[in-house]
PDB file of C-alpha atoms in Angstrom:
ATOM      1  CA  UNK A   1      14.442   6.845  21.288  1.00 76.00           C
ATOM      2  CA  UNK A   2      15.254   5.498  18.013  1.00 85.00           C
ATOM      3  CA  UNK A   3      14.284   7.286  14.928  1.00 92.00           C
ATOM      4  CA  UNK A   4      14.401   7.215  11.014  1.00 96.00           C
ATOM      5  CA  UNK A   5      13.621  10.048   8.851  1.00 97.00           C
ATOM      6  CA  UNK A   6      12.853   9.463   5.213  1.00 97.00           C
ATOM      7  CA  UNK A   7      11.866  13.584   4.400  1.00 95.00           C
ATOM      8  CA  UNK A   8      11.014  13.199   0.775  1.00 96.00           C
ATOM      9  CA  UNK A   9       7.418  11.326   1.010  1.00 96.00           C
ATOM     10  CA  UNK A  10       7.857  11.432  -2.927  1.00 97.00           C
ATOM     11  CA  UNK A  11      10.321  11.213  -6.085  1.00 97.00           C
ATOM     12  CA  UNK A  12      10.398  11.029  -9.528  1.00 97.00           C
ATOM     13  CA  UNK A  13      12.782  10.352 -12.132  1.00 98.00           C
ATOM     14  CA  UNK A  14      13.460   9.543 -15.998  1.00 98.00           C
ATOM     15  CA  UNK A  15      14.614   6.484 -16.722  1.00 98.00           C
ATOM     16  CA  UNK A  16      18.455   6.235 -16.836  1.00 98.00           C
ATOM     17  CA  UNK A  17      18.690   9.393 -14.690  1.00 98.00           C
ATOM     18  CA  UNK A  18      20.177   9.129 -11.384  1.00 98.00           C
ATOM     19  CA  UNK A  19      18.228   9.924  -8.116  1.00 98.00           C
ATOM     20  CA  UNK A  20      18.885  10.122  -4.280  1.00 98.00           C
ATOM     21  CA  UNK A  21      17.215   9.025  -1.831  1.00 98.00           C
ATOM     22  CA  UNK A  22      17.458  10.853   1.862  1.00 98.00           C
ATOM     23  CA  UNK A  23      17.998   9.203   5.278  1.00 98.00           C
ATOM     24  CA  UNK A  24      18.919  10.384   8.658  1.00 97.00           C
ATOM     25  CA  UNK A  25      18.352   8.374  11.674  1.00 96.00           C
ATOM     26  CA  UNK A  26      19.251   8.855  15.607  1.00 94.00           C
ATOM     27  CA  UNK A  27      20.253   6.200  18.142  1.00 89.00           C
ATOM     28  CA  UNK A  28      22.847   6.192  20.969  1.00 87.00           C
ATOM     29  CA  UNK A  29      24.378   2.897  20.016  1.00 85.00           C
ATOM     30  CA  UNK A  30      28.199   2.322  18.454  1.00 83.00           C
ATOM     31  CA  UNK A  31      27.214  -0.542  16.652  1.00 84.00           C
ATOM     32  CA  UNK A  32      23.848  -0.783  14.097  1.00 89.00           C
ATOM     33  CA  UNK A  33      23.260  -1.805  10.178  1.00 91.00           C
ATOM     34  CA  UNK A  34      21.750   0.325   8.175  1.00 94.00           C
ATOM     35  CA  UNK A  35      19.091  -0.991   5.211  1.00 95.00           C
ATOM     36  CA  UNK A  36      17.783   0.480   2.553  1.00 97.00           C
ATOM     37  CA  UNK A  37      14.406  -2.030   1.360  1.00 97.00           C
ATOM     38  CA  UNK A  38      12.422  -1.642  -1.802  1.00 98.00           C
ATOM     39  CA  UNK A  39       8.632  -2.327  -1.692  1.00 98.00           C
ATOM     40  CA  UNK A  40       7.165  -2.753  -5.081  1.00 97.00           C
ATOM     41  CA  UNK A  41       3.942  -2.977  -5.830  1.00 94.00           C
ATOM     42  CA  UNK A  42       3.048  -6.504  -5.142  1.00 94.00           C
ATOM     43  CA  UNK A  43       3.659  -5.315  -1.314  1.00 95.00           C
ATOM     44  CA  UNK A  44       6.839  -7.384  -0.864  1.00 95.00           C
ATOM     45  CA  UNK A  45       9.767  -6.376   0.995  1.00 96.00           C
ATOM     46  CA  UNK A  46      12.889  -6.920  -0.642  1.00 95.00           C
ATOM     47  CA  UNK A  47      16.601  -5.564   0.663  1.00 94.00           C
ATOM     48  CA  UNK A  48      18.405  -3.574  -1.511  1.00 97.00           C
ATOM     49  CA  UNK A  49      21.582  -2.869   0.367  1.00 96.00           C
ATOM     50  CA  UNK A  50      22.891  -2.935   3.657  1.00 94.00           C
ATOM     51  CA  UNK A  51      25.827  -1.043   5.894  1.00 94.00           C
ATOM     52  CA  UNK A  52      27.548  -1.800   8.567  1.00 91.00           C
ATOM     53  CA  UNK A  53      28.535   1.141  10.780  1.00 90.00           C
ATOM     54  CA  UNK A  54      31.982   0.282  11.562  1.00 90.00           C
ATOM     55  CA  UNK A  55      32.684   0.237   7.886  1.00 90.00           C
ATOM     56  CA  UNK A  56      33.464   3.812   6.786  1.00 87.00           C
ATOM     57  CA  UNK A  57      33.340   2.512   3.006  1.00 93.00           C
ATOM     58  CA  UNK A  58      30.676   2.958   1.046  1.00 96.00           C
ATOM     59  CA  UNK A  59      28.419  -0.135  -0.061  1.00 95.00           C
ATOM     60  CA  UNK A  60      27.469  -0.989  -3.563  1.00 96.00           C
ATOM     61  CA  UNK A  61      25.083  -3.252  -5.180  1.00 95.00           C
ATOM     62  CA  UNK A  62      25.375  -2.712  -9.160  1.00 96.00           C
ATOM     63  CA  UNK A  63      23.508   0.354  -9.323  1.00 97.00           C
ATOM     64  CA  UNK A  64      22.328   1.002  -6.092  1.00 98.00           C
ATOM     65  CA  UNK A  65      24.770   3.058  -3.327  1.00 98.00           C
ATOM     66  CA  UNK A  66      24.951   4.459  -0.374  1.00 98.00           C
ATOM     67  CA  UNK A  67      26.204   7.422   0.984  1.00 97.00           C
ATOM     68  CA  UNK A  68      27.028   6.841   4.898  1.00 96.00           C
ATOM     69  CA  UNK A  69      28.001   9.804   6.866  1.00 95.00           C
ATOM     70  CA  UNK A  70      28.488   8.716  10.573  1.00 93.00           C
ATOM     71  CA  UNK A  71      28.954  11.423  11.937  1.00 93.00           C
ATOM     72  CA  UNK A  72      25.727  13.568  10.832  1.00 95.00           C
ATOM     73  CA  UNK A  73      23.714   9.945  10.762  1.00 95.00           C
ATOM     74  CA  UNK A  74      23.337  10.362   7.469  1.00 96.00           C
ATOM     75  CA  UNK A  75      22.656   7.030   5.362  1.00 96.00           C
ATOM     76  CA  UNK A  76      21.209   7.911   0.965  1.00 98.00           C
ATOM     77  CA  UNK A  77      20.614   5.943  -1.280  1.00 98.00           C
ATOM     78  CA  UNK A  78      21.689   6.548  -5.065  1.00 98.00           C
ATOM     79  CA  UNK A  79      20.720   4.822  -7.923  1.00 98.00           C
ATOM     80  CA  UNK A  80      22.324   5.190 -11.066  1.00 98.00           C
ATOM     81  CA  UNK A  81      20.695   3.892 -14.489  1.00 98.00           C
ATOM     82  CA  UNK A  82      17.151   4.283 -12.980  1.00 98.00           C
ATOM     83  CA  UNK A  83      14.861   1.768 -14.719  1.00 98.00           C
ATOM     84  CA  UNK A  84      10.960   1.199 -14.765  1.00 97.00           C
ATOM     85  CA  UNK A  85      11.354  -1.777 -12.597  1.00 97.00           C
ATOM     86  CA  UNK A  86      12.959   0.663  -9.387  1.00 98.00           C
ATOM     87  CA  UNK A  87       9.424   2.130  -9.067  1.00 98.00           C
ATOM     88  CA  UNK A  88       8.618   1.117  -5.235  1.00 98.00           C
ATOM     89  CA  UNK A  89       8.575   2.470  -1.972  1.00 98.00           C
ATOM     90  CA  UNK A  90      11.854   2.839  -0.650  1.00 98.00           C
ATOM     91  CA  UNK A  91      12.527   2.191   3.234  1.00 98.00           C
ATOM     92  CA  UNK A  92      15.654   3.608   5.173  1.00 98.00           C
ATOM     93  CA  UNK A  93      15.884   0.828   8.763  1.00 95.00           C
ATOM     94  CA  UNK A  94      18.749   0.124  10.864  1.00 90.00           C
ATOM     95  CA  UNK A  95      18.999  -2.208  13.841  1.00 89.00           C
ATOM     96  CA  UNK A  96      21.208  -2.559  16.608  1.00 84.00           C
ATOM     97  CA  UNK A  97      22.141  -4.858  19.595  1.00 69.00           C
ATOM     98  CA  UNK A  98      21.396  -4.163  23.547  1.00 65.00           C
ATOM     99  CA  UNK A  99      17.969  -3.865  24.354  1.00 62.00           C
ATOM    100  CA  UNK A 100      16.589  -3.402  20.912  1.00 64.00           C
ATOM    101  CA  UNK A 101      18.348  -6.508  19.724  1.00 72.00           C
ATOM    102  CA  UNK A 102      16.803  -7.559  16.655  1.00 79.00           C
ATOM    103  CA  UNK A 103      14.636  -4.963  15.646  1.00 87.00           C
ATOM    104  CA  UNK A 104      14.481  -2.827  12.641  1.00 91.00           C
ATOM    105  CA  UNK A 105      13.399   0.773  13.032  1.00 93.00           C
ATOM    106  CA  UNK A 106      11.940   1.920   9.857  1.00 96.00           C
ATOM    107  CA  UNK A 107      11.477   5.558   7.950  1.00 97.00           C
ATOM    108  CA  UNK A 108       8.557   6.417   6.488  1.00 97.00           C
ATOM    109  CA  UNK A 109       9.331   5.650   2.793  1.00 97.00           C
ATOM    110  CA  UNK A 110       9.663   7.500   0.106  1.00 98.00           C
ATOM    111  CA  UNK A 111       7.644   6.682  -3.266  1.00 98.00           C
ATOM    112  CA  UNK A 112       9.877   6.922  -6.263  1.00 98.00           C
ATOM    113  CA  UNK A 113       8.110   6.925  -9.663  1.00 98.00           C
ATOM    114  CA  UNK A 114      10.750   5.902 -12.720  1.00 98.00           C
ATOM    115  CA  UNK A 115       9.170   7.514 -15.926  1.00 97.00           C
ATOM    116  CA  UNK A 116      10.230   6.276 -19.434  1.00 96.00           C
TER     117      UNK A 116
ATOM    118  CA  UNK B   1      13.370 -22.314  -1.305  1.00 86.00           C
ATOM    119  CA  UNK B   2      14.293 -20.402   1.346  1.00 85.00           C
ATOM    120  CA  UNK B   3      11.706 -18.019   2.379  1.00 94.00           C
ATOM    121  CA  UNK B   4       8.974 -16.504   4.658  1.00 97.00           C
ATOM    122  CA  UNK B   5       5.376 -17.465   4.217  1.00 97.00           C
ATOM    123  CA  UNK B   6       1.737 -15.809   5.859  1.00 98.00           C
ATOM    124  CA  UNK B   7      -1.517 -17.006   5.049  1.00 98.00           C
ATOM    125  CA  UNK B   8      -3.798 -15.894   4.844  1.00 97.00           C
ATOM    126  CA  UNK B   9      -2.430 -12.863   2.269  1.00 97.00           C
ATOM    127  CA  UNK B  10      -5.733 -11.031   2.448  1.00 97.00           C
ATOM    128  CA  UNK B  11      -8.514 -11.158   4.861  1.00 97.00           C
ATOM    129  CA  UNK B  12     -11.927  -9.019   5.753  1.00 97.00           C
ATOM    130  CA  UNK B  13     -13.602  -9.620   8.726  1.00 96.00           C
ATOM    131  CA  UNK B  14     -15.882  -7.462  11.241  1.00 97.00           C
ATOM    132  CA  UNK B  15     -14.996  -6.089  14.700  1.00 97.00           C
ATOM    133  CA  UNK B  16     -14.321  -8.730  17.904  1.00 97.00           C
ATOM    134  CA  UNK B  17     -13.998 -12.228  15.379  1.00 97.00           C
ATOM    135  CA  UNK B  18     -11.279 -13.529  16.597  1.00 97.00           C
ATOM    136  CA  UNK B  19      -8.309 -14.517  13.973  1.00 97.00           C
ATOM    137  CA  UNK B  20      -5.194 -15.959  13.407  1.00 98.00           C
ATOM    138  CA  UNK B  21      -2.304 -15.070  10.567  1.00 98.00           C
ATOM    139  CA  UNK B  22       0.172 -17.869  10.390  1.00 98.00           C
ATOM    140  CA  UNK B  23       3.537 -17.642   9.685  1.00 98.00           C
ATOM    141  CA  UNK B  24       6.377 -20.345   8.807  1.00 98.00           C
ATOM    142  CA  UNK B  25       9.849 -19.790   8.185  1.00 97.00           C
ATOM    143  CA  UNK B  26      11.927 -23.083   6.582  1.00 96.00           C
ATOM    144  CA  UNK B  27      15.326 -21.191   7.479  1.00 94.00           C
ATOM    145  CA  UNK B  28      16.163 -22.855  11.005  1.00 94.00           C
ATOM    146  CA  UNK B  29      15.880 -19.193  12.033  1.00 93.00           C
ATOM    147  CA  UNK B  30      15.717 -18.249  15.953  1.00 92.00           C
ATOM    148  CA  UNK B  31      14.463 -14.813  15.870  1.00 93.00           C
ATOM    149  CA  UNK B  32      10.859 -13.851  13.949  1.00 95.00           C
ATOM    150  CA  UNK B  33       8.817 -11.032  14.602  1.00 96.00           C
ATOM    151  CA  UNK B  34       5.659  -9.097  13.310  1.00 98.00           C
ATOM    152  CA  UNK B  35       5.441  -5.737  12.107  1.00 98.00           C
ATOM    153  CA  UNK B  36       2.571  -3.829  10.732  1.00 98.00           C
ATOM    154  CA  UNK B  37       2.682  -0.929   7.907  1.00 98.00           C
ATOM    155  CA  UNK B  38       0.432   2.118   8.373  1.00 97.00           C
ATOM    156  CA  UNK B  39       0.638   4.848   5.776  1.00 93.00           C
ATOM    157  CA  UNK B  40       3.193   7.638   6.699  1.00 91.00           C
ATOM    158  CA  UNK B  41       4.644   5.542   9.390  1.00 94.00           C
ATOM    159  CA  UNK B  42       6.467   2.655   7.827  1.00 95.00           C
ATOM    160  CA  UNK B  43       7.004  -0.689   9.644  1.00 97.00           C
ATOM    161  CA  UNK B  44       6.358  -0.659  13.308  1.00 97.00           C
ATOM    162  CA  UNK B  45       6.969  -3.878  15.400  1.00 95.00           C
ATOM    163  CA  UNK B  46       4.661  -5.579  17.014  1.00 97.00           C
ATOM    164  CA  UNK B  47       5.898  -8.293  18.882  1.00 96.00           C
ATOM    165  CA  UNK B  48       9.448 -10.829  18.784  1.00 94.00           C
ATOM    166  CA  UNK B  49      10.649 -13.789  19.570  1.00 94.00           C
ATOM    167  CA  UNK B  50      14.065 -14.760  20.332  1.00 91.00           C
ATOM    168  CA  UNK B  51      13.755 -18.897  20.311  1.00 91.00           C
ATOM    169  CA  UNK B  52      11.090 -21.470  21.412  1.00 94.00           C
ATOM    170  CA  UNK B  53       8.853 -19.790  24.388  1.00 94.00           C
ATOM    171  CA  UNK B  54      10.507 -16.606  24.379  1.00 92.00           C
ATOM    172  CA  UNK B  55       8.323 -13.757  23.167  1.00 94.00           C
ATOM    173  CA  UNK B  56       8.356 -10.052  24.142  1.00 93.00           C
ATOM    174  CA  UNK B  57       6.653  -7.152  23.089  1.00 94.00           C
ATOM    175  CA  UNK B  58       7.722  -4.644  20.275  1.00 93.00           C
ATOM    176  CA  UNK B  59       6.622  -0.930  19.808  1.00 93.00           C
ATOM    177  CA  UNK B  60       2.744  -1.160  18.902  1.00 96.00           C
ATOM    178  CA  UNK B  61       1.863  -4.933  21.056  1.00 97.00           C
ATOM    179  CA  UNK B  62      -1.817  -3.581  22.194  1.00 97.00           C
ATOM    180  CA  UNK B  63      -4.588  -5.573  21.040  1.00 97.00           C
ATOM    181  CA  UNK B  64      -2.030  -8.730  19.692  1.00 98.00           C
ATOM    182  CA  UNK B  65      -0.919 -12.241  20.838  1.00 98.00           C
ATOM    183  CA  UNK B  66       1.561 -14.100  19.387  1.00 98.00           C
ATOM    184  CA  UNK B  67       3.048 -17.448  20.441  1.00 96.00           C
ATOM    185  CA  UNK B  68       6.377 -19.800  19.466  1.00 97.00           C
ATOM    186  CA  UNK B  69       5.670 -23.825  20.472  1.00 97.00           C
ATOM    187  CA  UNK B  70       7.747 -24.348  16.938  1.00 96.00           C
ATOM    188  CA  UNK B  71      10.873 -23.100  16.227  1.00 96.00           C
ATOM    189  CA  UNK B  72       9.456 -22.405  12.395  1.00 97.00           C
ATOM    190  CA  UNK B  73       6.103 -21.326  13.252  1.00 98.00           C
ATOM    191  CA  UNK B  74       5.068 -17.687  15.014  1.00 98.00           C
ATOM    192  CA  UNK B  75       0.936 -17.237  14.647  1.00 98.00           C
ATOM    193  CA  UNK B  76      -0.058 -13.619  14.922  1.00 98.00           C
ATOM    194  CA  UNK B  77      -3.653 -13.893  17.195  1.00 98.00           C
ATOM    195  CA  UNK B  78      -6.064 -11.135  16.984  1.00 98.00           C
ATOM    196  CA  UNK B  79      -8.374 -11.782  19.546  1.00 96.00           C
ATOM    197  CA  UNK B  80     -11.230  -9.094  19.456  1.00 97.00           C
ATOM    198  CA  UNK B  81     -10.415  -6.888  16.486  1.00 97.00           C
ATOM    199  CA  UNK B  82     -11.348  -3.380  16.150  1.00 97.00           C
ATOM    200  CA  UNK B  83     -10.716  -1.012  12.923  1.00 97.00           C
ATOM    201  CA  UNK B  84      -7.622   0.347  13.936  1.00 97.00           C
ATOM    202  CA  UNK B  85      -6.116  -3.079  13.534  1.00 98.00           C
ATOM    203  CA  UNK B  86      -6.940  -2.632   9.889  1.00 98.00           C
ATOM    204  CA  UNK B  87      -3.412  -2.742   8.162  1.00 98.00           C
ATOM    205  CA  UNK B  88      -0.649  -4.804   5.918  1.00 98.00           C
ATOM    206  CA  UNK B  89       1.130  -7.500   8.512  1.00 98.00           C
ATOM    207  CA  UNK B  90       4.643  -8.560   7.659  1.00 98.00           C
ATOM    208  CA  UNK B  91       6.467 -11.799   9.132  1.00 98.00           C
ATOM    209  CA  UNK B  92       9.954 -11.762   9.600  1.00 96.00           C
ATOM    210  CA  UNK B  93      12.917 -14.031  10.482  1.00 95.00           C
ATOM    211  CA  UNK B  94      16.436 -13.832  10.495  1.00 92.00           C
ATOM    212  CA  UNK B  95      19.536 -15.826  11.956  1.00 87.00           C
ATOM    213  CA  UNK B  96      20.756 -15.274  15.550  1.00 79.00           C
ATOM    214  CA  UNK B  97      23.301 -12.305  15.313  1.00 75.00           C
ATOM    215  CA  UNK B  98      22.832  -8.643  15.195  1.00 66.00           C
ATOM    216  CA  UNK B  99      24.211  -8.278  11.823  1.00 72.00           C
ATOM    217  CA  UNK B 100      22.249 -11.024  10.400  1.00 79.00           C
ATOM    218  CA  UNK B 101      19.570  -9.545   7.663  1.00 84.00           C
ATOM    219  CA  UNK B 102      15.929 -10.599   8.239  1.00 89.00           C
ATOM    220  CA  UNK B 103      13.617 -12.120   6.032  1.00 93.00           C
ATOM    221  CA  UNK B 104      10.091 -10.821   5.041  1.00 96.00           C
ATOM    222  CA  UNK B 105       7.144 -12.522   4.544  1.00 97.00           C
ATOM    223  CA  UNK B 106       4.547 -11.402   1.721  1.00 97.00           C
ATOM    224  CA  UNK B 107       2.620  -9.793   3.865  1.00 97.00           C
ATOM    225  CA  UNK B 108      -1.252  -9.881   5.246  1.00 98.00           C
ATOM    226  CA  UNK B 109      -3.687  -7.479   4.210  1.00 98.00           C
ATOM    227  CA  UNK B 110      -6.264  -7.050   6.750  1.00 98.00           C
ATOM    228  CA  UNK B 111      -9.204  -4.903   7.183  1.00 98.00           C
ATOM    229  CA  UNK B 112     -11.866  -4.940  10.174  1.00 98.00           C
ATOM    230  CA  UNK B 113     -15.132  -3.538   9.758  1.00 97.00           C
TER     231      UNK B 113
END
């Protein structure tokens, strides 16, 4: 089966800090994206950043990166600057091909609270 | 625009009325899909569908219907629901292509009594 684990149901911050965000996930295919979605609270779901497996660099948006380790399925998040506006729920997915083709398999979330 | 959209965004209604959430995607896109979010347990799919007529079930399809005559339309039916149905609804839709990113919805808030 294939699973996400998001193992910090909460976070906190102050603002222009830098926090992580913790991901590990299990499937048996070679080729999957991994997501990272922010859900404020006006229930929206909006992508943050995305990787590609076969990449073995890191992604970047401005502020917001990734940490993928393949091999221990690892996949954080790290946001740098933290601001008032990153309060959200935070959702680690990935998808794949085969079978599953099209779906994303999500974590849990994790809540992270930005505090001036 | 591009973009997603469910009505309606909020609805109460009581065990076994039968109901419908929309959705409508203005993307050309061939997949959608529905997923619901239950606390602790993130987004769980429901049901997909690959193109026109082709639907198949997701990970949590008990108690749903969906359909696809339209390529932009993908109604979620609820035909007798019960309590446990009670939960936020998200329509999705991306481009064909497993490393194309899907689009959300704003989500349906529903709760059964």
């Amino acid at each position: 089966a294939q699973t996400v684990t998001q193992s910090q149901p909460e976070m906190s911050v102050q603002e222009a800090e830098t926090v992580t965000l913790s991901c590990t996930y299990d499937t048996s295919e070679s080729n999957y994206y991994l997501f990272w979605y922010k859900q404020p609270p006006s229930r929206q779901m909006i992508l943050v950043i995305r990787q590609e497996a076969y990449k073995q660099q890191n992604a970047t948006e401005n502020r917001f990166s990734v940490n993928f380790q393949k091999a221990a399925k690892s996949f954080s998040l790290k946001i740098s600057d933290s601001q008032l506006g990153d309060t959200a729920m935070y959702f680690c997915a990935f998808t794949t091909g085969g079978t599953s083709y099209g779906k994303l398999t999500f974590g849990q979330g994790t809540i992270l609270t930005v505090h001036p | 625009e591009a973009q997603v959209t469910q009505n309606p965004r909020y609805l109460i209604t009581v065990t076994g009325k039968k109901l419908t959430v929309t959705c409508s995607q203005n993307m050309n896109h061939e997949y959608m899909s529905w997923y619901r979010q239950d606390p602790g347990l993130g987004l769980r799919q429901i049901y997909y569908s690959m193109n026109v007529e082709v639907t198949d079930k997701g990970d949590v399809p008990e108690g749903y219907k969906v359909s696809r005559k339209e390529k932009r339309n993908f109604p979620l039916i609820l035909e007798s629901p019960s309590p446990n149905q009670t939960s936020l609804y998200f329509c999705a839709s991306k481009e064909r292509g497993t490393q194309e990113t899907q689009y959300f919805g704003p989500g349906t808030r529903l709760l059964v009594l």
